Coordinates of C-alpha atoms and ligand atoms in Angstrom, one line a residue:
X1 CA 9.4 -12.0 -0.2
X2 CA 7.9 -9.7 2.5
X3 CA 7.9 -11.9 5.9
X4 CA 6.2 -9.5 8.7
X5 CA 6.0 -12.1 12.3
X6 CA 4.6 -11.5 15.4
X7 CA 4.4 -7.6 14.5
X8 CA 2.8 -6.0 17.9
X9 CA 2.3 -2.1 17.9
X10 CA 0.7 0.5 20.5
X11 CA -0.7 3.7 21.3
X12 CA 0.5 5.1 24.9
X13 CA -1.9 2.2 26.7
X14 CA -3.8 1.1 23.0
X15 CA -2.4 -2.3 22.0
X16 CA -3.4 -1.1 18.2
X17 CA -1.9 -4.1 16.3
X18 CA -1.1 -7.3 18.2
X19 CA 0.9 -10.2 17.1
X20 CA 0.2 -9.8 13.2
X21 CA 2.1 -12.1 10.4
X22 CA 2.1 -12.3 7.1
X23 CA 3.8 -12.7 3.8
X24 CA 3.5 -11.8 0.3
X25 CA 5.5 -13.8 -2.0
X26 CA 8.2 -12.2 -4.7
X27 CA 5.7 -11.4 -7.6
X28 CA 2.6 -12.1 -5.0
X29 CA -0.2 -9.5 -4.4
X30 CA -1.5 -10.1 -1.0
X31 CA -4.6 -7.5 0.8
X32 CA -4.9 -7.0 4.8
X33 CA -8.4 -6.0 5.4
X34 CA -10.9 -5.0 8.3
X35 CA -12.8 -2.4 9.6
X36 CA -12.3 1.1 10.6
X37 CA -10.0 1.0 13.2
X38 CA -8.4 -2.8 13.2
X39 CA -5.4 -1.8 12.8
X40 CA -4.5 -2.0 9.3
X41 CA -2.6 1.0 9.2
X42 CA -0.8 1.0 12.0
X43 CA 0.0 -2.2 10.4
X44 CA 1.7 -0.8 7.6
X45 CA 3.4 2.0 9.2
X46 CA 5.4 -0.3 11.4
X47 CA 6.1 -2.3 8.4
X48 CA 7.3 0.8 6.8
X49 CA 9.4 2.7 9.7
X50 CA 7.1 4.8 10.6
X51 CA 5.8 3.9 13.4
X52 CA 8.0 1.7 16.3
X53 CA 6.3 -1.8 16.8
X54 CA 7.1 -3.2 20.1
X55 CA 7.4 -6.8 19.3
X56 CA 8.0 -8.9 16.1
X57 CA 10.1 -8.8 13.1
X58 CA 9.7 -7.3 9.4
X59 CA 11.9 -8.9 6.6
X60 CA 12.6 -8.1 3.1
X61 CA 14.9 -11.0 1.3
X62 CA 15.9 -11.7 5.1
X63 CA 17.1 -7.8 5.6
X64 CA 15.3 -6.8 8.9
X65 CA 13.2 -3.4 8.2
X66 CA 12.0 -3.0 11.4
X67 CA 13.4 -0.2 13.5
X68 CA 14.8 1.1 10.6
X69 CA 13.6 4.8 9.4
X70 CA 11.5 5.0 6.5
X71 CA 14.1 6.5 4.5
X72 CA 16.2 3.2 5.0
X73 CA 13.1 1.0 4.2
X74 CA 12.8 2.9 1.0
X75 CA 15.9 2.3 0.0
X76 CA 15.9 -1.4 0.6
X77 CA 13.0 -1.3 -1.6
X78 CA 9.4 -0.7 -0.4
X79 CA 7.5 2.2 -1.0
X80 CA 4.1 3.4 -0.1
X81 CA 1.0 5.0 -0.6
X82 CA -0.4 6.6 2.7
X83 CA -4.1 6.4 3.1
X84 CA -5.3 10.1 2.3
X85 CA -2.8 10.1 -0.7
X86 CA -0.9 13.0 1.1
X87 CA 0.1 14.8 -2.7
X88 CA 2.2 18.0 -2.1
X89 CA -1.0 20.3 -2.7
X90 CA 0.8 23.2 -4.3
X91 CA 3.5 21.6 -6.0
X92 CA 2.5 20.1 -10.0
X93 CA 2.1 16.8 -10.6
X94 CA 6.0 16.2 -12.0
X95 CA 7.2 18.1 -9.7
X96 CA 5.6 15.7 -7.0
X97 CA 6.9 13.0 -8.9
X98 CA 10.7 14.4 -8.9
X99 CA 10.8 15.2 -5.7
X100 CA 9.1 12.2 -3.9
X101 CA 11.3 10.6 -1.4
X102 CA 11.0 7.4 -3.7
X103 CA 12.7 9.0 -6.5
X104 CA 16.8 8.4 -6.1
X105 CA 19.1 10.3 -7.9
X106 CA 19.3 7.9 -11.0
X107 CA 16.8 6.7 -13.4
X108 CA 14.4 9.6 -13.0
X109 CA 13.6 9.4 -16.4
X110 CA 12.7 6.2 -16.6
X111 CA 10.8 5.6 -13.8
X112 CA 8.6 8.9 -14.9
X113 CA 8.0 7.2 -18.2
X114 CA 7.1 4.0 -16.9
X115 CA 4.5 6.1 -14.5
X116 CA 3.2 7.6 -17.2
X117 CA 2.3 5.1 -19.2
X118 CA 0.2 3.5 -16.3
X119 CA -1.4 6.6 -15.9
X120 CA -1.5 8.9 -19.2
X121 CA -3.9 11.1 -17.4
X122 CA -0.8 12.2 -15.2
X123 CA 1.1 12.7 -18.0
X124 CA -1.4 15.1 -19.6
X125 CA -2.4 16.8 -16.8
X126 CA 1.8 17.4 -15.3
X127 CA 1.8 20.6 -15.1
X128 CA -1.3 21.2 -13.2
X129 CA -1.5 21.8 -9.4
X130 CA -1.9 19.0 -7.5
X131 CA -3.8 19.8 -5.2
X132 CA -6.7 21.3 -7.9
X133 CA -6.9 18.0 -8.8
X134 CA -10.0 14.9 -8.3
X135 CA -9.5 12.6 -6.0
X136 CA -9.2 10.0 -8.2
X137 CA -6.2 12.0 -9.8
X138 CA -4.3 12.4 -6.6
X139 CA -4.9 8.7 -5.9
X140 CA -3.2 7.8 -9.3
X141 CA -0.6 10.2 -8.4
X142 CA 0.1 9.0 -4.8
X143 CA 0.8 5.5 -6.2
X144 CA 2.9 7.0 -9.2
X145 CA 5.1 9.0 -6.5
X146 CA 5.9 5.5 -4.5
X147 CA 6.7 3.9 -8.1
X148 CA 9.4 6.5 -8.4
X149 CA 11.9 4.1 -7.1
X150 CA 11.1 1.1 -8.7
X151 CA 10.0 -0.7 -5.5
X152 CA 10.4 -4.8 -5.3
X153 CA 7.2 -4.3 -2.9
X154 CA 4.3 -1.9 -3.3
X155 CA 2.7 -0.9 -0.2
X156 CA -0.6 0.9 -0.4
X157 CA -3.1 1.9 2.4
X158 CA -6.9 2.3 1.1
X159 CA -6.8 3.3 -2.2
X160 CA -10.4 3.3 -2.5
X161 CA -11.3 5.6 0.1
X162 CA -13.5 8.5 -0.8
X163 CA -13.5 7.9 -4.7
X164 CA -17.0 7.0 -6.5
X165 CA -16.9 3.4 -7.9
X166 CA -15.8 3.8 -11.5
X167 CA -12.8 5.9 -10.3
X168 CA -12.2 2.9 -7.6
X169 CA -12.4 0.7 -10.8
X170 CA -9.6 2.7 -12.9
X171 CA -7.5 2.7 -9.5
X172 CA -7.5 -0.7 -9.1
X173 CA -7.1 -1.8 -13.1
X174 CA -3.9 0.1 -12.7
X175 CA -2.8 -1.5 -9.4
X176 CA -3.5 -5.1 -11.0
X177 CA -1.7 -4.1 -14.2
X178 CA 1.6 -3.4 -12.5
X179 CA 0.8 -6.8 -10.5
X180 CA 0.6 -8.1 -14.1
X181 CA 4.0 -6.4 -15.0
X182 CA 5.5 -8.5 -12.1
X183 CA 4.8 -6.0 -9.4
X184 CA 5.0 -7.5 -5.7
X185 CA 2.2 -5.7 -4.0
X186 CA 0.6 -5.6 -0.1
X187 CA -2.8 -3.7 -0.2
X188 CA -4.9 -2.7 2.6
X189 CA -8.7 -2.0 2.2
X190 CA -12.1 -1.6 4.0
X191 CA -13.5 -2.5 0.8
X192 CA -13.0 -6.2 1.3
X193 CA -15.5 -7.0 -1.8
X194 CA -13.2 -4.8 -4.3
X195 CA -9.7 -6.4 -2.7
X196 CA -10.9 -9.9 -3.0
X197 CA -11.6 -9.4 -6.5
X198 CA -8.1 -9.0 -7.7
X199 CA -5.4 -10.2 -4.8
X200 CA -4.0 -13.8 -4.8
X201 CA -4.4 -14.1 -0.6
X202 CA -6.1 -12.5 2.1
X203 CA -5.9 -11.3 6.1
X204 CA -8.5 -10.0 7.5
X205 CA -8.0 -7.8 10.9
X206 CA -10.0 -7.5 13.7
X207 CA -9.3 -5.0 16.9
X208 CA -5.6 -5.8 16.0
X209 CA -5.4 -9.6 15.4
X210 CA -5.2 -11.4 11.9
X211 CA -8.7 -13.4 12.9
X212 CA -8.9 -15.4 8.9
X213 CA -6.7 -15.6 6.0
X214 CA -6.9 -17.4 2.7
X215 CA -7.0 -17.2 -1.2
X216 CA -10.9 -15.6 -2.2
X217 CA -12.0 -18.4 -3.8
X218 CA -11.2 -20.4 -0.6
X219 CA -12.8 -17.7 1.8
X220 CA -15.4 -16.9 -0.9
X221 CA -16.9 -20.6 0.0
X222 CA -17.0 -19.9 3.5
X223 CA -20.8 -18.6 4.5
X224 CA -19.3 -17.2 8.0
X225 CA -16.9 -15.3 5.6
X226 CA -19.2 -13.9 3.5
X227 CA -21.5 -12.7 6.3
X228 CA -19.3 -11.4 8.3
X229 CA -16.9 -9.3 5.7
X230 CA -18.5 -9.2 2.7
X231 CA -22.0 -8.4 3.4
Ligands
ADP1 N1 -2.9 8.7 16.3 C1 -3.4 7.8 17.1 N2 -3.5 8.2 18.4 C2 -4.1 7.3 19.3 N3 -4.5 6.1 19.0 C3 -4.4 5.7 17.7 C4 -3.9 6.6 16.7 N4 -4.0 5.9 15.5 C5 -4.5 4.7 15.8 N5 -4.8 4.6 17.1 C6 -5.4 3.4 17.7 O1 -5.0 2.3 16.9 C7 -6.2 1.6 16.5 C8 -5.9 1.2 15.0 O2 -5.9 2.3 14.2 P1 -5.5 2.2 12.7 O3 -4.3 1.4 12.5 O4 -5.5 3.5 12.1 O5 -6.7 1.3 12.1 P2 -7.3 1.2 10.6 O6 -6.2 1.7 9.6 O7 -7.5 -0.3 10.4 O8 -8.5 2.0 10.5 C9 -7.3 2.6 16.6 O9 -8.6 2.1 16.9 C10 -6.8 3.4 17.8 O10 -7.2 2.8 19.0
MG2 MG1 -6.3 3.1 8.2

């Protein structure tokens, strides 16, 4: 269980995320949504130590993450795909795999199997350059470099953004297949239509405050929902 409470975080004078919980369940797959700007990712960077919140507590099976460094976080057992993907341009694909931060000294083979058989196109293409590669590609790989440790929670920041549709589709098939494997996920989108397709529970953000939360089919229901977040 993933247990954020009264999570506050700022920019200089920019209250940027203020007084934000949530939870996502062992096994859950949870989405935090909003506009540009509402904070989502400062949201997750706090969660993940890499950015200070002021205020509020982060807890993973009761272990407090916040104020630790990332690399601590890690190895308590999230990992995370930063929005913009952020692959090693020159390195290859395996060699991005091998040497993310997620990967620990042990079971480096078997967590590169396991990523390759959620994404076969990885495997066939892991020699090539990363950075030569679609988006799509180095989205599939950004999420295969945080499974690299086996993480009890996935954290991943807007998958979606800048891929075409069907390559948002194959993203996301893949993200809801390791939920099916038993995966405990936290997604943040934009694309609130695509996240409340798949996830079990949603937040939605506004200028830094969790303003609505609930499963889709609850929120779904909700005519001021779907006009104000779903179009
Ligand atoms: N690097 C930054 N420098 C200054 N202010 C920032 C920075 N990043 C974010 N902010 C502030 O925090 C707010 C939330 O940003 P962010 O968490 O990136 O939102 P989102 O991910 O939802 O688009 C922004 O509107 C801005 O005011
Ligand atoms: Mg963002």
């Amino acid at each position: 269980m993933l247990t954020v409470s009264g999570l506050s975080a700022s920019y200089g004078a920019i209250r940027a995320v203020e007084d934000v919980s949530l939870e996502v369940p062992v096994g859950g797959f949870a989405a935090l949504l909003g506009a540009n700007g509402a904070g989502k990712s400062t949201t997750l960077r706090s969660i993940m130590g890499l950015h200070r919140p002021i205020k509020g507590s982060v807890k993973l099976r009761d272990v407090e993450l916040s104020r630790l460094s990332l690399h601590r976080v890690v190895r308590l057992g999230m990992a995370f795909v930063p929005e913009g993907r952020m692959v090693a341009a020159p390195l290859t694909v395996e060699e991005n795999l091998r040497l993310s931060v997620y990967a620990g000294r042990h079971h480096i083979a078997k967590h590169l199997d396991r990523v390759y058989q959620l994404f076969p196109r990885l495997k066939e293409r892991r020699t090539q350059t990363a950075g030569l590669m679609s988006g799509g590609e180095q989205q599939m790989l950004a999420i295969g470099r945080a499974m690299m440790s086996g993480p009890d929670v996935l954290v991943l920041d807007e998958p979606s953004m800048g891929l075409a549709p069907a390559i948002v589709d194959l993203v996301f098939e893949a993200i809801v297949a390791l939920h099916a494997q038993g995966q405990t996920v936290l997604l943040v989108e934009q694309n609130a239509a695509v996240a409340m397709s798949v996830v079990q529970y949603a937040y939605f953000l506004k200028r830094g405050r969790i303003v609505l939360q609930g499963k889709p089919s609850e929120l779904r229901n909700s005519p001021e929902v779907m006009e104000a977040y779903l179009g």
